[in-house]
PDB file of C-alpha atoms in Angstrom:
ATOM      1  CA  MET A  33      84.987  75.494 140.373  1.00 42.00           C
ATOM      2  CA  ARG A  34      86.550  77.022 137.242  1.00 52.00           C
ATOM      3  CA  THR A  35      84.897  80.516 136.115  1.00 56.00           C
ATOM      4  CA  SER A  36      84.902  81.358 132.723  1.00 61.00           C
ATOM      5  CA  THR A  37      87.505  84.095 133.123  1.00 65.00           C
ATOM      6  CA  THR A  38      89.872  81.208 134.602  1.00 65.00           C
ATOM      7  CA  GLU A  39      89.260  78.848 131.935  1.00 69.00           C
ATOM      8  CA  SER A  40      90.046  81.705 129.232  1.00 85.00           C
ATOM      9  CA  HIS A  41      93.102  82.627 130.967  1.00 91.00           C
ATOM     10  CA  THR A  42      94.498  79.293 131.485  1.00 94.00           C
ATOM     11  CA  LYS A  43      93.759  78.744 127.890  1.00 95.00           C
ATOM     12  CA  GLU A  44      95.661  81.492 126.604  1.00 96.00           C
ATOM     13  CA  LYS A  45      98.646  80.556 128.947  1.00 97.00           C
ATOM     14  CA  LEU A  46      98.924  77.520 126.963  1.00 97.00           C
ATOM     15  CA  LEU A  47      98.478  79.521 123.741  1.00 97.00           C
ATOM     16  CA  ASP A  48     101.132  81.718 124.872  1.00 97.00           C
ATOM     17  CA  ALA A  49     103.319  79.324 125.449  1.00 97.00           C
ATOM     18  CA  ALA A  50     102.835  77.171 122.384  1.00 98.00           C
ATOM     19  CA  GLU A  51     103.408  80.241 120.087  1.00 97.00           C
ATOM     20  CA  ARG A  52     106.470  81.052 121.844  1.00 96.00           C
ATOM     21  CA  LEU A  53     108.198  77.748 121.551  1.00 97.00           C
ATOM     22  CA  MET A  54     106.818  76.957 118.037  1.00 96.00           C
ATOM     23  CA  LEU A  55     108.307  79.948 116.589  1.00 94.00           C
ATOM     24  CA  GLY A  56     111.478  79.433 118.519  1.00 92.00           C
ATOM     25  CA  LYS A  57     112.017  75.770 117.552  1.00 93.00           C
ATOM     26  CA  GLY A  58     109.220  74.624 115.148  1.00 95.00           C
ATOM     27  CA  PHE A  59     106.027  72.601 115.457  1.00 97.00           C
ATOM     28  CA  PRO A  60     107.420  69.046 115.239  1.00 96.00           C
ATOM     29  CA  ALA A  61     110.446  69.700 117.718  1.00 97.00           C
ATOM     30  CA  THR A  62     107.663  71.033 120.373  1.00 98.00           C
ATOM     31  CA  THR A  63     106.173  68.787 122.903  1.00 97.00           C
ATOM     32  CA  VAL A  64     103.262  68.794 124.917  1.00 98.00           C
ATOM     33  CA  ASP A  65     105.195  68.550 128.182  1.00 97.00           C
ATOM     34  CA  GLU A  66     107.472  71.525 127.015  1.00 98.00           C
ATOM     35  CA  ILE A  67     104.280  73.323 126.457  1.00 98.00           C
ATOM     36  CA  CYS A  68     102.821  72.449 129.843  1.00 98.00           C
ATOM     37  CA  ALA A  69     106.117  73.476 131.793  1.00 98.00           C
ATOM     38  CA  ALA A  70     106.407  76.676 130.016  1.00 97.00           C
ATOM     39  CA  ALA A  71     102.985  77.603 130.737  1.00 97.00           C
ATOM     40  CA  GLY A  72     103.295  76.444 134.002  1.00 97.00           C
ATOM     41  CA  LEU A  73     100.165  73.542 133.832  1.00 96.00           C
ATOM     42  CA  THR A  74      99.694  70.237 134.052  1.00 95.00           C
ATOM     43  CA  LYS A  75      98.900  67.740 131.089  1.00 96.00           C
ATOM     44  CA  GLY A  76      95.710  67.241 132.652  1.00 95.00           C
ATOM     45  CA  SER A  77      94.911  70.988 131.797  1.00 94.00           C
ATOM     46  CA  PHE A  78      96.284  70.813 128.231  1.00 97.00           C
ATOM     47  CA  PHE A  79      94.001  67.967 127.304  1.00 96.00           C
ATOM     48  CA  HIS A  80      91.138  69.720 129.083  1.00 95.00           C
ATOM     49  CA  TYR A  81      91.291  72.206 126.269  1.00 96.00           C
ATOM     50  CA  PHE A  82      93.022  70.700 123.580  1.00 97.00           C
ATOM     51  CA  GLU A  83      92.745  66.935 122.150  1.00 96.00           C
ATOM     52  CA  SER A  84      96.149  66.425 121.003  1.00 97.00           C
ATOM     53  CA  LYS A  85      99.265  68.788 119.925  1.00 97.00           C
ATOM     54  CA  ASP A  86      97.527  69.026 116.530  1.00 97.00           C
ATOM     55  CA  ASP A  87      94.783  70.534 117.793  1.00 97.00           C
ATOM     56  CA  LEU A  88      96.382  73.061 119.707  1.00 97.00           C
ATOM     57  CA  GLY A  89      98.646  74.067 116.596  1.00 97.00           C
ATOM     58  CA  ARG A  90      95.496  74.531 114.728  1.00 98.00           C
ATOM     59  CA  ALA A  91      94.553  77.110 117.189  1.00 98.00           C
ATOM     60  CA  VAL A  92      97.734  78.515 117.824  1.00 98.00           C
ATOM     61  CA  LEU A  93      97.746  79.429 114.049  1.00 98.00           C
ATOM     62  CA  ASP A  94      94.058  80.775 113.749  1.00 97.00           C
ATOM     63  CA  ARG A  95      95.154  83.382 116.855  1.00 97.00           C
ATOM     64  CA  PHE A  96      98.384  84.169 115.257  1.00 96.00           C
ATOM     65  CA  ALA A  97      97.244  84.815 111.714  1.00 96.00           C
ATOM     66  CA  GLY A  98      93.836  86.220 113.293  1.00 95.00           C
ATOM     67  CA  ARG A  99      95.851  89.057 115.438  1.00 95.00           C
ATOM     68  CA  GLY A 100      98.260  89.549 112.340  1.00 93.00           C
ATOM     69  CA  LEU A 101      95.552  90.563 110.040  1.00 93.00           C
ATOM     70  CA  GLU A 102      93.891  92.446 112.665  1.00 94.00           C
ATOM     71  CA  GLU A 103      96.877  94.732 113.233  1.00 93.00           C
ATOM     72  CA  PHE A 104      97.727  95.173 109.591  1.00 92.00           C
ATOM     73  CA  VAL A 105      93.886  96.289 109.010  1.00 92.00           C
ATOM     74  CA  SER A 106      93.719  98.615 111.963  1.00 95.00           C
ATOM     75  CA  ALA A 107      97.461 100.214 111.203  1.00 96.00           C
ATOM     76  CA  PRO A 108      97.253 103.734 110.757  1.00 95.00           C
ATOM     77  CA  PHE A 109      98.706 103.103 107.175  1.00 95.00           C
ATOM     78  CA  ARG A 110      95.155 101.597 105.988  1.00 95.00           C
ATOM     79  CA  ARG A 111      93.724 105.275 106.519  1.00 95.00           C
ATOM     80  CA  GLN A 112      95.878 106.342 103.574  1.00 96.00           C
ATOM     81  CA  SER A 113      93.410 107.342 100.488  1.00 96.00           C
ATOM     82  CA  ASP A 114      96.091 106.986  97.795  1.00 97.00           C
ATOM     83  CA  PRO A 115      96.139 103.265  97.318  1.00 97.00           C
ATOM     84  CA  LEU A 116      99.801 103.378  95.951  1.00 97.00           C
ATOM     85  CA  LYS A 117     101.086 105.299  99.120  1.00 97.00           C
ATOM     86  CA  ARG A 118      98.946 102.836 101.348  1.00 97.00           C
ATOM     87  CA  ILE A 119     101.001  99.649  99.582  1.00 98.00           C
ATOM     88  CA  VAL A 120     104.120 101.168 100.103  1.00 97.00           C
ATOM     89  CA  ALA A 121     103.613 102.303 103.881  1.00 97.00           C
ATOM     90  CA  SER A 122     102.455  98.817 104.575  1.00 97.00           C
ATOM     91  CA  ILE A 123     105.711  97.586 103.524  1.00 98.00           C
ATOM     92  CA  ASP A 124     107.275 100.392 105.970  1.00 97.00           C
ATOM     93  CA  PHE A 125     104.956  98.947 108.468  1.00 96.00           C
ATOM     94  CA  TRP A 126     106.766  95.362 108.538  1.00 96.00           C
ATOM     95  CA  ILE A 127     110.058  96.752 108.154  1.00 96.00           C
ATOM     96  CA  ASP A 128     109.493  98.956 111.379  1.00 95.00           C
ATOM     97  CA  ARG A 129     107.720  95.815 113.022  1.00 93.00           C
ATOM     98  CA  ILE A 130     111.083  93.367 112.258  1.00 93.00           C
ATOM     99  CA  ASN A 131     113.649  96.460 113.195  1.00 93.00           C
ATOM    100  CA  ASP A 132     111.757  96.350 116.491  1.00 91.00           C
ATOM    101  CA  PRO A 133     114.203  94.309 118.631  1.00 87.00           C
ATOM    102  CA  SER A 134     111.572  93.232 121.048  1.00 84.00           C
ATOM    103  CA  THR A 135     109.617  91.905 117.916  1.00 84.00           C
ATOM    104  CA  GLU A 136     109.992  87.724 117.248  1.00 82.00           C
ATOM    105  CA  CYS A 137     111.688  87.665 113.931  1.00 83.00           C
ATOM    106  CA  GLY A 138     109.408  85.096 112.301  1.00 89.00           C
ATOM    107  CA  CYS A 139     106.177  84.154 111.019  1.00 95.00           C
ATOM    108  CA  LEU A 140     104.140  81.123 112.499  1.00 96.00           C
ATOM    109  CA  LEU A 141     102.102  80.944 109.416  1.00 96.00           C
ATOM    110  CA  GLY A 142     105.209  80.707 106.956  1.00 96.00           C
ATOM    111  CA  ASN A 143     106.704  78.214 109.499  1.00 96.00           C
ATOM    112  CA  PHE A 144     103.856  75.863 109.685  1.00 97.00           C
ATOM    113  CA  ALA A 145     103.457  76.012 105.742  1.00 97.00           C
ATOM    114  CA  GLN A 146     107.253  74.758 105.225  1.00 95.00           C
ATOM    115  CA  GLU A 147     107.223  72.330 107.957  1.00 96.00           C
ATOM    116  CA  LEU A 148     103.864  70.899 107.835  1.00 97.00           C
ATOM    117  CA  SER A 149     102.397  71.082 104.334  1.00 96.00           C
ATOM    118  CA  ASP A 150     103.545  67.197 103.308  1.00 97.00           C
ATOM    119  CA  THR A 151     102.532  65.787 106.774  1.00 97.00           C
ATOM    120  CA  HIS A 152      99.528  67.347 108.165  1.00 97.00           C
ATOM    121  CA  PRO A 153      97.037  68.208 105.217  1.00 96.00           C
ATOM    122  CA  GLU A 154      94.384  69.923 107.421  1.00 97.00           C
ATOM    123  CA  ILE A 155      97.207  72.425 108.948  1.00 97.00           C
ATOM    124  CA  ARG A 156      98.324  73.136 105.230  1.00 97.00           C
ATOM    125  CA  ALA A 157      94.829  73.912 104.030  1.00 97.00           C
ATOM    126  CA  GLN A 158      94.438  76.118 107.171  1.00 98.00           C
ATOM    127  CA  CYS A 159      98.072  77.846 106.092  1.00 98.00           C
ATOM    128  CA  ALA A 160      96.391  78.569 102.526  1.00 98.00           C
ATOM    129  CA  ARG A 161      93.112  79.889 103.519  1.00 98.00           C
ATOM    130  CA  HIS A 162      95.065  82.410 106.238  1.00 97.00           C
ATOM    131  CA  PHE A 163      97.472  83.434 103.215  1.00 98.00           C
ATOM    132  CA  ASP A 164      94.527  83.761 100.541  1.00 97.00           C
ATOM    133  CA  ARG A 165      92.555  86.565 102.995  1.00 96.00           C
ATOM    134  CA  TRP A 166      95.988  88.370 103.098  1.00 96.00           C
ATOM    135  CA  ILE A 167      96.147  87.939  99.264  1.00 97.00           C
ATOM    136  CA  GLN A 168      92.694  89.156  98.747  1.00 97.00           C
ATOM    137  CA  MET A 169      93.146  92.392 100.783  1.00 96.00           C
ATOM    138  CA  LEU A 170      96.686  93.302  98.756  1.00 97.00           C
ATOM    139  CA  THR A 171      94.813  92.399  95.453  1.00 98.00           C
ATOM    140  CA  GLN A 172      91.958  94.628  96.479  1.00 97.00           C
ATOM    141  CA  ASP A 173      94.764  97.425  97.135  1.00 97.00           C
ATOM    142  CA  PHE A 174      96.639  96.573  94.225  1.00 98.00           C
ATOM    143  CA  ASN A 175      93.564  96.916  91.898  1.00 98.00           C
ATOM    144  CA  GLU A 176      92.708 100.248  93.284  1.00 97.00           C
ATOM    145  CA  ALA A 177      96.553 101.328  92.346  1.00 97.00           C
ATOM    146  CA  LYS A 178      95.599 100.151  88.899  1.00 96.00           C
ATOM    147  CA  SER A 179      92.518 102.292  88.612  1.00 96.00           C
ATOM    148  CA  ALA A 180      94.385 105.108  89.917  1.00 96.00           C
ATOM    149  CA  TYR A 181      97.418 105.315  88.118  1.00 95.00           C
ATOM    150  CA  ARG A 182      96.441 103.308  84.947  1.00 93.00           C
ATOM    151  CA  PRO A 183      99.915 101.708  84.210  1.00 92.00           C
ATOM    152  CA  ARG A 184     100.433 101.066  80.392  1.00 86.00           C
ATOM    153  CA  ALA A 185     101.778  97.671  81.120  1.00 87.00           C
ATOM    154  CA  ARG A 186      99.252  94.713  81.885  1.00 91.00           C
ATOM    155  CA  ILE A 187      99.433  93.889  85.598  1.00 94.00           C
ATOM    156  CA  ASP A 188      98.196  90.647  87.329  1.00 97.00           C
ATOM    157  CA  THR A 189      97.603  92.262  90.755  1.00 97.00           C
ATOM    158  CA  GLN A 190      96.711  88.770  92.194  1.00 98.00           C
ATOM    159  CA  GLY A 191     100.045  87.560  91.429  1.00 98.00           C
ATOM    160  CA  LEU A 192     101.555  90.965  92.619  1.00 98.00           C
ATOM    161  CA  ALA A 193      99.858  90.364  95.865  1.00 98.00           C
ATOM    162  CA  GLU A 194     101.366  86.996  95.952  1.00 98.00           C
ATOM    163  CA  HIS A 195     104.861  88.098  95.259  1.00 98.00           C
ATOM    164  CA  TYR A 196     104.492  90.597  97.882  1.00 98.00           C
ATOM    165  CA  VAL A 197     103.548  88.032 100.501  1.00 98.00           C
ATOM    166  CA  ALA A 198     106.327  85.664  98.938  1.00 98.00           C
ATOM    167  CA  VAL A 199     109.180  88.485  99.421  1.00 98.00           C
ATOM    168  CA  LEU A 200     107.959  89.300 102.808  1.00 97.00           C
ATOM    169  CA  GLU A 201     107.992  85.417 104.094  1.00 97.00           C
ATOM    170  CA  GLY A 202     111.255  84.695 102.169  1.00 97.00           C
ATOM    171  CA  GLY A 203     112.864  87.939 103.593  1.00 96.00           C
ATOM    172  CA  LEU A 204     112.030  86.608 107.358  1.00 96.00           C
ATOM    173  CA  LEU A 205     113.586  83.211 106.080  1.00 95.00           C
ATOM    174  CA  LEU A 206     117.047  84.947 104.892  1.00 96.00           C
ATOM    175  CA  THR A 207     117.078  87.033 108.236  1.00 95.00           C
ATOM    176  CA  LYS A 208     116.724  83.953 110.541  1.00 92.00           C
ATOM    177  CA  ALA A 209     119.215  82.025 108.474  1.00 94.00           C
ATOM    178  CA  LYS A 210     121.944  85.196 108.635  1.00 95.00           C
ATOM    179  CA  ARG A 211     120.760  86.351 112.139  1.00 92.00           C
ATOM    180  CA  ASP A 212     120.727  89.909 110.628  1.00 95.00           C
ATOM    181  CA  ARG A 213     117.425  91.953 110.406  1.00 93.00           C
ATOM    182  CA  LYS A 214     119.016  94.216 107.939  1.00 95.00           C
ATOM    183  CA  VAL A 215     118.166  91.673 105.360  1.00 96.00           C
ATOM    184  CA  PHE A 216     114.676  91.856 105.757  1.00 96.00           C
ATOM    185  CA  GLU A 217     114.887  95.582 105.392  1.00 96.00           C
ATOM    186  CA  ARG A 218     117.039  95.344 102.226  1.00 97.00           C
ATOM    187  CA  ASN A 219     114.325  92.741 100.765  1.00 97.00           C
ATOM    188  CA  LEU A 220     111.542  94.772 101.362  1.00 98.00           C
ATOM    189  CA  THR A 221     113.007  98.232 100.301  1.00 98.00           C
ATOM    190  CA  HIS A 222     113.752  96.142  96.998  1.00 97.00           C
ATOM    191  CA  LEU A 223     110.010  95.264  96.908  1.00 98.00           C
ATOM    192  CA  LYS A 224     108.949  98.874  97.256  1.00 97.00           C
ATOM    193  CA  HIS A 225     111.241 100.123  94.276  1.00 96.00           C
ATOM    194  CA  TYR A 226     109.724  97.302  92.413  1.00 96.00           C
ATOM    195  CA  ILE A 227     106.043  98.285  93.096  1.00 97.00           C
ATOM    196  CA  ARG A 228     106.742 102.041  92.395  1.00 96.00           C
ATOM    197  CA  ALA A 229     108.100 101.375  89.037  1.00 95.00           C
ATOM    198  CA  VAL A 230     105.136  98.908  88.077  1.00 95.00           C
ATOM    199  CA  PHE A 231     102.532 101.758  88.575  1.00 95.00           C
ATOM    200  CA  GLU A 232     104.485 104.888  88.123  1.00 89.00           C
ATOM    201  CA  GLY A 233     106.766 103.903  85.400  1.00 77.00           C
ATOM    202  CA  GLY A 234     105.142 101.400  83.456  1.00 50.00           C
TER     203      GLY A 234
END
């Protein structure tokens, strides 16, 4: 008889295997057979938990985005009272993660948005929702910085939050293409300088 603990462990093995493979080779190129082999499980186990690869992909994406947001929210820099310093520290948080050789250099959320937006409307909408949650949090930080620093220039805080995410995701793409993690650090360092200039020199 399956116990709830066994059920949970088996499902997590499938999710772990799928995440590794989809980060490494993309969603379209990853097969159910490969996922089962990597998890050490049968197809019967796969279809016990997931109706299809798409169903698994949606679950993997929710888990990946949820964990990422939780790490971001609970990171020590979130306790920084100065909103601008908190934003800058958040960029250092990402730089440190990518410079850690044990960290996978990629973002499943960004990958799925690129690979599947034209072919999988449900997953595209799912990506948009996760990006929106992140952008909303950053927009709040930028609103607080705007109130605290009162820059002379007009600032679209939501647009600035979207720019932050775009630079980060674009930096990951360039890093993967060039096989050089320092590319990410250079791009994010420029983002820090830009954000400081907006609020301190505007």
